[in-house]
Tab-separated table of C-alpha atoms in Angstrom:
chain	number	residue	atom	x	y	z
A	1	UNK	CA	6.306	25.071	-8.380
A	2	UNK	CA	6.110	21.412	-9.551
A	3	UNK	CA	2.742	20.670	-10.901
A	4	UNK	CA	3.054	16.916	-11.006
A	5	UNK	CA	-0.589	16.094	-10.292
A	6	UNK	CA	-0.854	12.637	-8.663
A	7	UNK	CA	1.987	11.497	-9.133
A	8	UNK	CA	3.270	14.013	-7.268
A	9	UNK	CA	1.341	13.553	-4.331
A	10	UNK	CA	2.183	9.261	-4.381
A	11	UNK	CA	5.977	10.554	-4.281
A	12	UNK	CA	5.649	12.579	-1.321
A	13	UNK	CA	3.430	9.567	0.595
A	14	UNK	CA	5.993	7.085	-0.573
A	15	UNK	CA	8.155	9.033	1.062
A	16	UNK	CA	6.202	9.905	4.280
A	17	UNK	CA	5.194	6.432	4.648
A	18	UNK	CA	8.606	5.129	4.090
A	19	UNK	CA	10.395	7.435	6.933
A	20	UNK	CA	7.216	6.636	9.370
A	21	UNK	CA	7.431	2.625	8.913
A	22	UNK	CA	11.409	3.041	9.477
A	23	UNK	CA	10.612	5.077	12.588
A	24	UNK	CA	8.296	2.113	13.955
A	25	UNK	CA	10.741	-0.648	12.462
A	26	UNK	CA	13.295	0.270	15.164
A	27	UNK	CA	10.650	0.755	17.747
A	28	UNK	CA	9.850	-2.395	16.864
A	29	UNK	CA	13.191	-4.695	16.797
A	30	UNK	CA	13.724	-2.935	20.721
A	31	UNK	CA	10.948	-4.168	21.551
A	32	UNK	CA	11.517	-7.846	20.448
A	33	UNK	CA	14.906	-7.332	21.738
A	34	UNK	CA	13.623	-7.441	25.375
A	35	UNK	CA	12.540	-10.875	25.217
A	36	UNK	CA	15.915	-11.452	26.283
A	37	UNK	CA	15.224	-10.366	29.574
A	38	UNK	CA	12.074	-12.746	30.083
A	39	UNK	CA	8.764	-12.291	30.310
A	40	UNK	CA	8.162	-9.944	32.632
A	41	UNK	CA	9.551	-6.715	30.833
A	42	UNK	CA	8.231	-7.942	27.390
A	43	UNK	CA	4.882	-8.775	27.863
A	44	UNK	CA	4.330	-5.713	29.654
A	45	UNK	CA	5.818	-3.709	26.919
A	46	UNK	CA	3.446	-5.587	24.496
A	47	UNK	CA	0.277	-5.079	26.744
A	48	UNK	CA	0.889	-1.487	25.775
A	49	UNK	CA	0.819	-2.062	21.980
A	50	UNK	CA	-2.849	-4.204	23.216
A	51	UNK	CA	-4.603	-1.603	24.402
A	52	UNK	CA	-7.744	0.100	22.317
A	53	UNK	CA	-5.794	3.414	21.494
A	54	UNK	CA	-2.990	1.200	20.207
A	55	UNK	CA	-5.321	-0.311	17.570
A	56	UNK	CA	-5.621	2.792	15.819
A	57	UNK	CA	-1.765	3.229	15.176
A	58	UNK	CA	-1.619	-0.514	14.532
A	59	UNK	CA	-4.179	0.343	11.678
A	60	UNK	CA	-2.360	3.145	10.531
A	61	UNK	CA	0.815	1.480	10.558
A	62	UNK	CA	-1.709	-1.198	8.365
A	63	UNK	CA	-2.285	1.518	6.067
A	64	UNK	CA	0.994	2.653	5.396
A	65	UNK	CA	2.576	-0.323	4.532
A	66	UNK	CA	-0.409	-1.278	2.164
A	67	UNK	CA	0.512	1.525	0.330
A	68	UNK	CA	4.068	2.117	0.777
A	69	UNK	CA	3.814	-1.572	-0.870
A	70	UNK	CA	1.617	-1.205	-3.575
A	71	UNK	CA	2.782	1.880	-4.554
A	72	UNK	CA	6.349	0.376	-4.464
A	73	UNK	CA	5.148	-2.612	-6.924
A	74	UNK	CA	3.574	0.855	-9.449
A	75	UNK	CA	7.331	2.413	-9.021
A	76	UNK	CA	9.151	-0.785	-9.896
A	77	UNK	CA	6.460	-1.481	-12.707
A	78	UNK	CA	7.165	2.312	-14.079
A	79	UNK	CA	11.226	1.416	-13.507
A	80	UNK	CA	11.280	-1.693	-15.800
A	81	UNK	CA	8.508	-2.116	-17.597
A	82	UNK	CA	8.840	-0.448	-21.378
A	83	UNK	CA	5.059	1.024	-21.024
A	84	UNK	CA	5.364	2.437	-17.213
A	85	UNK	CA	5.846	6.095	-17.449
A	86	UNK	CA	3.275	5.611	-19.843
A	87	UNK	CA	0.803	4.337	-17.572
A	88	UNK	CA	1.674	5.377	-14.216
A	89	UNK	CA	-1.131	8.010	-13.298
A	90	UNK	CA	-3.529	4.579	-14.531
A	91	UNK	CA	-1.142	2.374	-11.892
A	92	UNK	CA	-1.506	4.424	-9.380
A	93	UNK	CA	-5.546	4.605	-9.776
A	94	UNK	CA	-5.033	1.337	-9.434
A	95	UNK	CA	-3.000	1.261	-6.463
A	96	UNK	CA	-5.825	3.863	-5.122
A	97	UNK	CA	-8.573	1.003	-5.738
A	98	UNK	CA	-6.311	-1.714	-4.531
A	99	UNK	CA	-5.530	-0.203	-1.588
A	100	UNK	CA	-9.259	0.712	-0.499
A	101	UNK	CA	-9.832	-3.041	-1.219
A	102	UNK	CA	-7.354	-4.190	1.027
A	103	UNK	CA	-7.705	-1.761	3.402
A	104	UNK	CA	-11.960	-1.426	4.209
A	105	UNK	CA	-12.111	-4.836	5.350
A	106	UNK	CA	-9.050	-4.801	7.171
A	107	UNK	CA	-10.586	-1.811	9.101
A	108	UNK	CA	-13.267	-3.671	10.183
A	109	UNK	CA	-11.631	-6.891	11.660
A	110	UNK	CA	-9.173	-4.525	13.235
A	111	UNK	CA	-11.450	-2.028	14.888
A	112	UNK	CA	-14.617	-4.301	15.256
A	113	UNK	CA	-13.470	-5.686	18.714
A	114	UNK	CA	-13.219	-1.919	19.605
A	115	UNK	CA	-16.817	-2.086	20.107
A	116	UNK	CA	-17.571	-5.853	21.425
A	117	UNK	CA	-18.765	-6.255	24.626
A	118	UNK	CA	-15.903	-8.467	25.390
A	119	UNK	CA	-13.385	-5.484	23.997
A	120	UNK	CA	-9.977	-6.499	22.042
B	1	UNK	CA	33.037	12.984	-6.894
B	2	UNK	CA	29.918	12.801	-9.487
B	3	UNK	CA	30.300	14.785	-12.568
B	4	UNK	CA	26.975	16.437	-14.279
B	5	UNK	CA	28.387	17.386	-17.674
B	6	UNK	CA	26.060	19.921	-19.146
B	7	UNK	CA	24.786	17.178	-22.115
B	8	UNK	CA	22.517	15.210	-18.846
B	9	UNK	CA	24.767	12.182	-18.883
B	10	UNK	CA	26.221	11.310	-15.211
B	11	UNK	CA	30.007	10.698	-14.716
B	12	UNK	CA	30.621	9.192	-10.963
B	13	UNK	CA	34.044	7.289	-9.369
B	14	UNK	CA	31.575	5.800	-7.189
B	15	UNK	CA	28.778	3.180	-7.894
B	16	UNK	CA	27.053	3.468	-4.972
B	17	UNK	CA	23.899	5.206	-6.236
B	18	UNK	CA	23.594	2.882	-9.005
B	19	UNK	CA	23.702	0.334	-6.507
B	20	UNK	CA	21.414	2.262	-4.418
B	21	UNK	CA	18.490	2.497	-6.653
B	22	UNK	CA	18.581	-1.578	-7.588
B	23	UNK	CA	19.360	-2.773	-3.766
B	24	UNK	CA	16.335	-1.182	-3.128
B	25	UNK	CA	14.078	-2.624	-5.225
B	26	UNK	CA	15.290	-6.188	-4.911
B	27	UNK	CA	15.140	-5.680	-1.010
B	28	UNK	CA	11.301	-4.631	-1.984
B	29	UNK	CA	10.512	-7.521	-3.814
B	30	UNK	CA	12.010	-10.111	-1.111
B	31	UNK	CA	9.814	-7.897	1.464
B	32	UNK	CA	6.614	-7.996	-0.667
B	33	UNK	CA	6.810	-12.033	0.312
B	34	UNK	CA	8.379	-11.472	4.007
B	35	UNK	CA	6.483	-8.734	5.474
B	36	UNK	CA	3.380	-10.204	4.067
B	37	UNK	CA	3.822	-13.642	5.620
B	38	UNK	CA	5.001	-11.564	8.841
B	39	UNK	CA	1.683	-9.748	8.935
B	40	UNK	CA	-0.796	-12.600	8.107
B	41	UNK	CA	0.742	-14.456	10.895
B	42	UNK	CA	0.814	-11.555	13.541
B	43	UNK	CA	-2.447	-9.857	12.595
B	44	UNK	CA	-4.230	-12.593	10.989
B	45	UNK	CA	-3.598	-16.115	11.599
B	46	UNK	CA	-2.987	-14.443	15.248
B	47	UNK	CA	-4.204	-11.501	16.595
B	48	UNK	CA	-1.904	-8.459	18.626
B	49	UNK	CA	-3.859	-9.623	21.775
B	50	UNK	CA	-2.791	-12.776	20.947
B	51	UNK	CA	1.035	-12.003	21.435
B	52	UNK	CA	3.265	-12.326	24.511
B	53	UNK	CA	6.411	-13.831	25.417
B	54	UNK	CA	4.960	-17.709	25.327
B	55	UNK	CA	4.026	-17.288	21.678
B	56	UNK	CA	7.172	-15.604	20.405
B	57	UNK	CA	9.132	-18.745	22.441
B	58	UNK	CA	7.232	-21.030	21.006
B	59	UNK	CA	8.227	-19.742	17.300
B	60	UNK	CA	11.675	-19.085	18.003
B	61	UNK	CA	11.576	-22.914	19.285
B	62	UNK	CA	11.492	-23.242	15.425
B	63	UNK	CA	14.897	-22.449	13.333
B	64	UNK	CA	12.779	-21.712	10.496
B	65	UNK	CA	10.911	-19.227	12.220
B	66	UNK	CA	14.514	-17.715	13.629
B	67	UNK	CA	15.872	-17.519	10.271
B	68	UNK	CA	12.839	-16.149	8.913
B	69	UNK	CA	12.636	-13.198	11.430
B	70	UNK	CA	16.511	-13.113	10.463
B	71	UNK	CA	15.685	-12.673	6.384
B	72	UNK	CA	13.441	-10.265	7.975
B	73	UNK	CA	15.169	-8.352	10.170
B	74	UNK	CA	18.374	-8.050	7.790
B	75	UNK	CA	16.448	-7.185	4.434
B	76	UNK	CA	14.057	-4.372	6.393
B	77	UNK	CA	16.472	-2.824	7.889
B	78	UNK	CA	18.715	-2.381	4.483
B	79	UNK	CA	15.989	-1.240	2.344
B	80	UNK	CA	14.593	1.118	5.221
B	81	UNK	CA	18.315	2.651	5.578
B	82	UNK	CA	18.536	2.815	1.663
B	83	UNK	CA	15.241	4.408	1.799
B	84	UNK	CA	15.968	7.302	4.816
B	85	UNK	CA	19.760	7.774	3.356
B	86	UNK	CA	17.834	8.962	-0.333
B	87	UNK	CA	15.678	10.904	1.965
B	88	UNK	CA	17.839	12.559	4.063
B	89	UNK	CA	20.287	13.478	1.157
B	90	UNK	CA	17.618	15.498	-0.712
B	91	UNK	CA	16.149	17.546	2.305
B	92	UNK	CA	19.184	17.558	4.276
B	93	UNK	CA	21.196	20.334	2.561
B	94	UNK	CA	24.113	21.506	5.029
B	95	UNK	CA	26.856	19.030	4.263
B	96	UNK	CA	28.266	18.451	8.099
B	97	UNK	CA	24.705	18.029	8.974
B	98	UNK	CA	23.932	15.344	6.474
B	99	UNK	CA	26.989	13.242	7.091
B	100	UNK	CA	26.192	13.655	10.848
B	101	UNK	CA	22.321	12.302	10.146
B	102	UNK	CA	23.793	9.566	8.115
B	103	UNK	CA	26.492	8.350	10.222
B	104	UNK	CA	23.975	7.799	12.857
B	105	UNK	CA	21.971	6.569	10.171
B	106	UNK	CA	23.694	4.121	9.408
B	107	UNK	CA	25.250	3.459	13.581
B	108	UNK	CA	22.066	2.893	14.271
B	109	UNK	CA	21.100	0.247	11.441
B	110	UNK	CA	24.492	-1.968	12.362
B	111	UNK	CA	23.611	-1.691	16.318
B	112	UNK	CA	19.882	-3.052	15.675
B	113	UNK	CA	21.596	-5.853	13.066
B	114	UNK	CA	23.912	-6.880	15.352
B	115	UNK	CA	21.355	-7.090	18.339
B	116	UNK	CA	18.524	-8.209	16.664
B	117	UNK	CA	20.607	-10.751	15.050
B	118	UNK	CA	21.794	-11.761	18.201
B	119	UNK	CA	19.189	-12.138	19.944
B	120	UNK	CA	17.779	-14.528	17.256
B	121	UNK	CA	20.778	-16.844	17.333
B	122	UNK	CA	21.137	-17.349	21.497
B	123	UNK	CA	17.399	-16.704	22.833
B	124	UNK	CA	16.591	-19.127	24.875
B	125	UNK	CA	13.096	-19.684	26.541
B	126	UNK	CA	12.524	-18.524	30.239
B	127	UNK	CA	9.768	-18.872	32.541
């Protein structure tokens, strides 16, 4: 069994995240791809991705790229920088702190209409 | 065919891993700038609610926007397909199995290029 600590576990999310944001990509692009048809179709297709339950995946979907990303800058960091390997349990603390940063206020704007009177 | 001589080095016809490992990190970098601006404007500038068919005409009326949704599209899709391909060749052991997962793989990459592309070169607004 691999004991690779942290770094270990950043791997297997880079990963996971990676294979879940392709997943949505294509979603995605089909989705844009029915403008082509006019309004109709496509705005009812996006009045799905509007709805309250939707906000949660959009903020997941938020989250994953946030750290798909920043995690991505700490594996290009370890790739070419002399010091990286050195450092990389340090980067990715970083990348932890980082991505709470990003992420807690991000959470809020997102899911604060949630709970308006006037809703999303 | 790669060679794995017993001293760690790596002997291989083929440069496609090599080219692999750096396509993917220059896509990343490009997409560090694109799918940033993409998300301030979606979820910040605008808002999801925000979004229907009258706002994405009224970028697309812009050929800055289209070719900027084009960078997007195009760079995505290759470092997602570099991304799934590594994936898929480590947990995808049975050999017919993994060239079948990568051919569509990789079908399915070219059919959303070609589509998304064209749609981004003749949409015109409706309605």
């Amino acid at each position: 069994m691999y004991r690779g600590g942290e770094g270990q576990t950043a791997f297997y999310l880079h990963r996971f995240t990676g294979v879940g944001i392709f997943i949505f990509l294509v979603l995605h692009i089909i989705d844009t791809i029915l403008v082509w048809w006019g309004p109709g179709l496509y705005n009812q297709v996006l009045a799905f991705y509007q709805t309250p339950a939707f906000r949660i995946v959009e903020l997941v979907l938020i989250a994953a790229v946030v750290f798909h990303a920043l995690n991505g800058i700490r594996i290009i960091l370890v790739d070419f920088w002399e010091s990286g390997t050195q450092y990389q349990v340090l980067l990715l603390r970083v990348v932890v702190a980082a991505f709470t940063l990003l992420m807690v206020p991000t959470a809020y704007l997102l899911l604060l209409p949630l709970f308006q009177e006037g809703g999303p | 065919m790669t060679q794995h001589p017993r001293d760690g080095s790596v002997r291989s016809a083929s440069r496609f891993e090599l080219w692999s490992w750096l396509l993917m990190r220059i896509t990343a970098v490009v997409l560090l700038i694109l799918v940033l601006g993409h998300l301030v404007v979606m979820h910040i500038e605008n808002d999801v609610s925000k979004l229907n068919y009258t706002f994405v005409a009224h970028r697309w009326s812009s050929p800055w926007w289209r070719g900027f949704d084009f960078l997007l599209l195009g760079t995505t899709l290759l470092h997602g397909v570099l991304g799934v391909r590594t994936v898929t060749t480590d947990y995808v052991r049975n050999p017919r199995l993994r060239v079948m997962v990568q051919s569509g793989l990789v079908v399915i990459t070219c059919v959303l290029l070609v589509l998304g592309s064209a749609i981004l070169l003749i949409f015109e607004a409706k309605g």
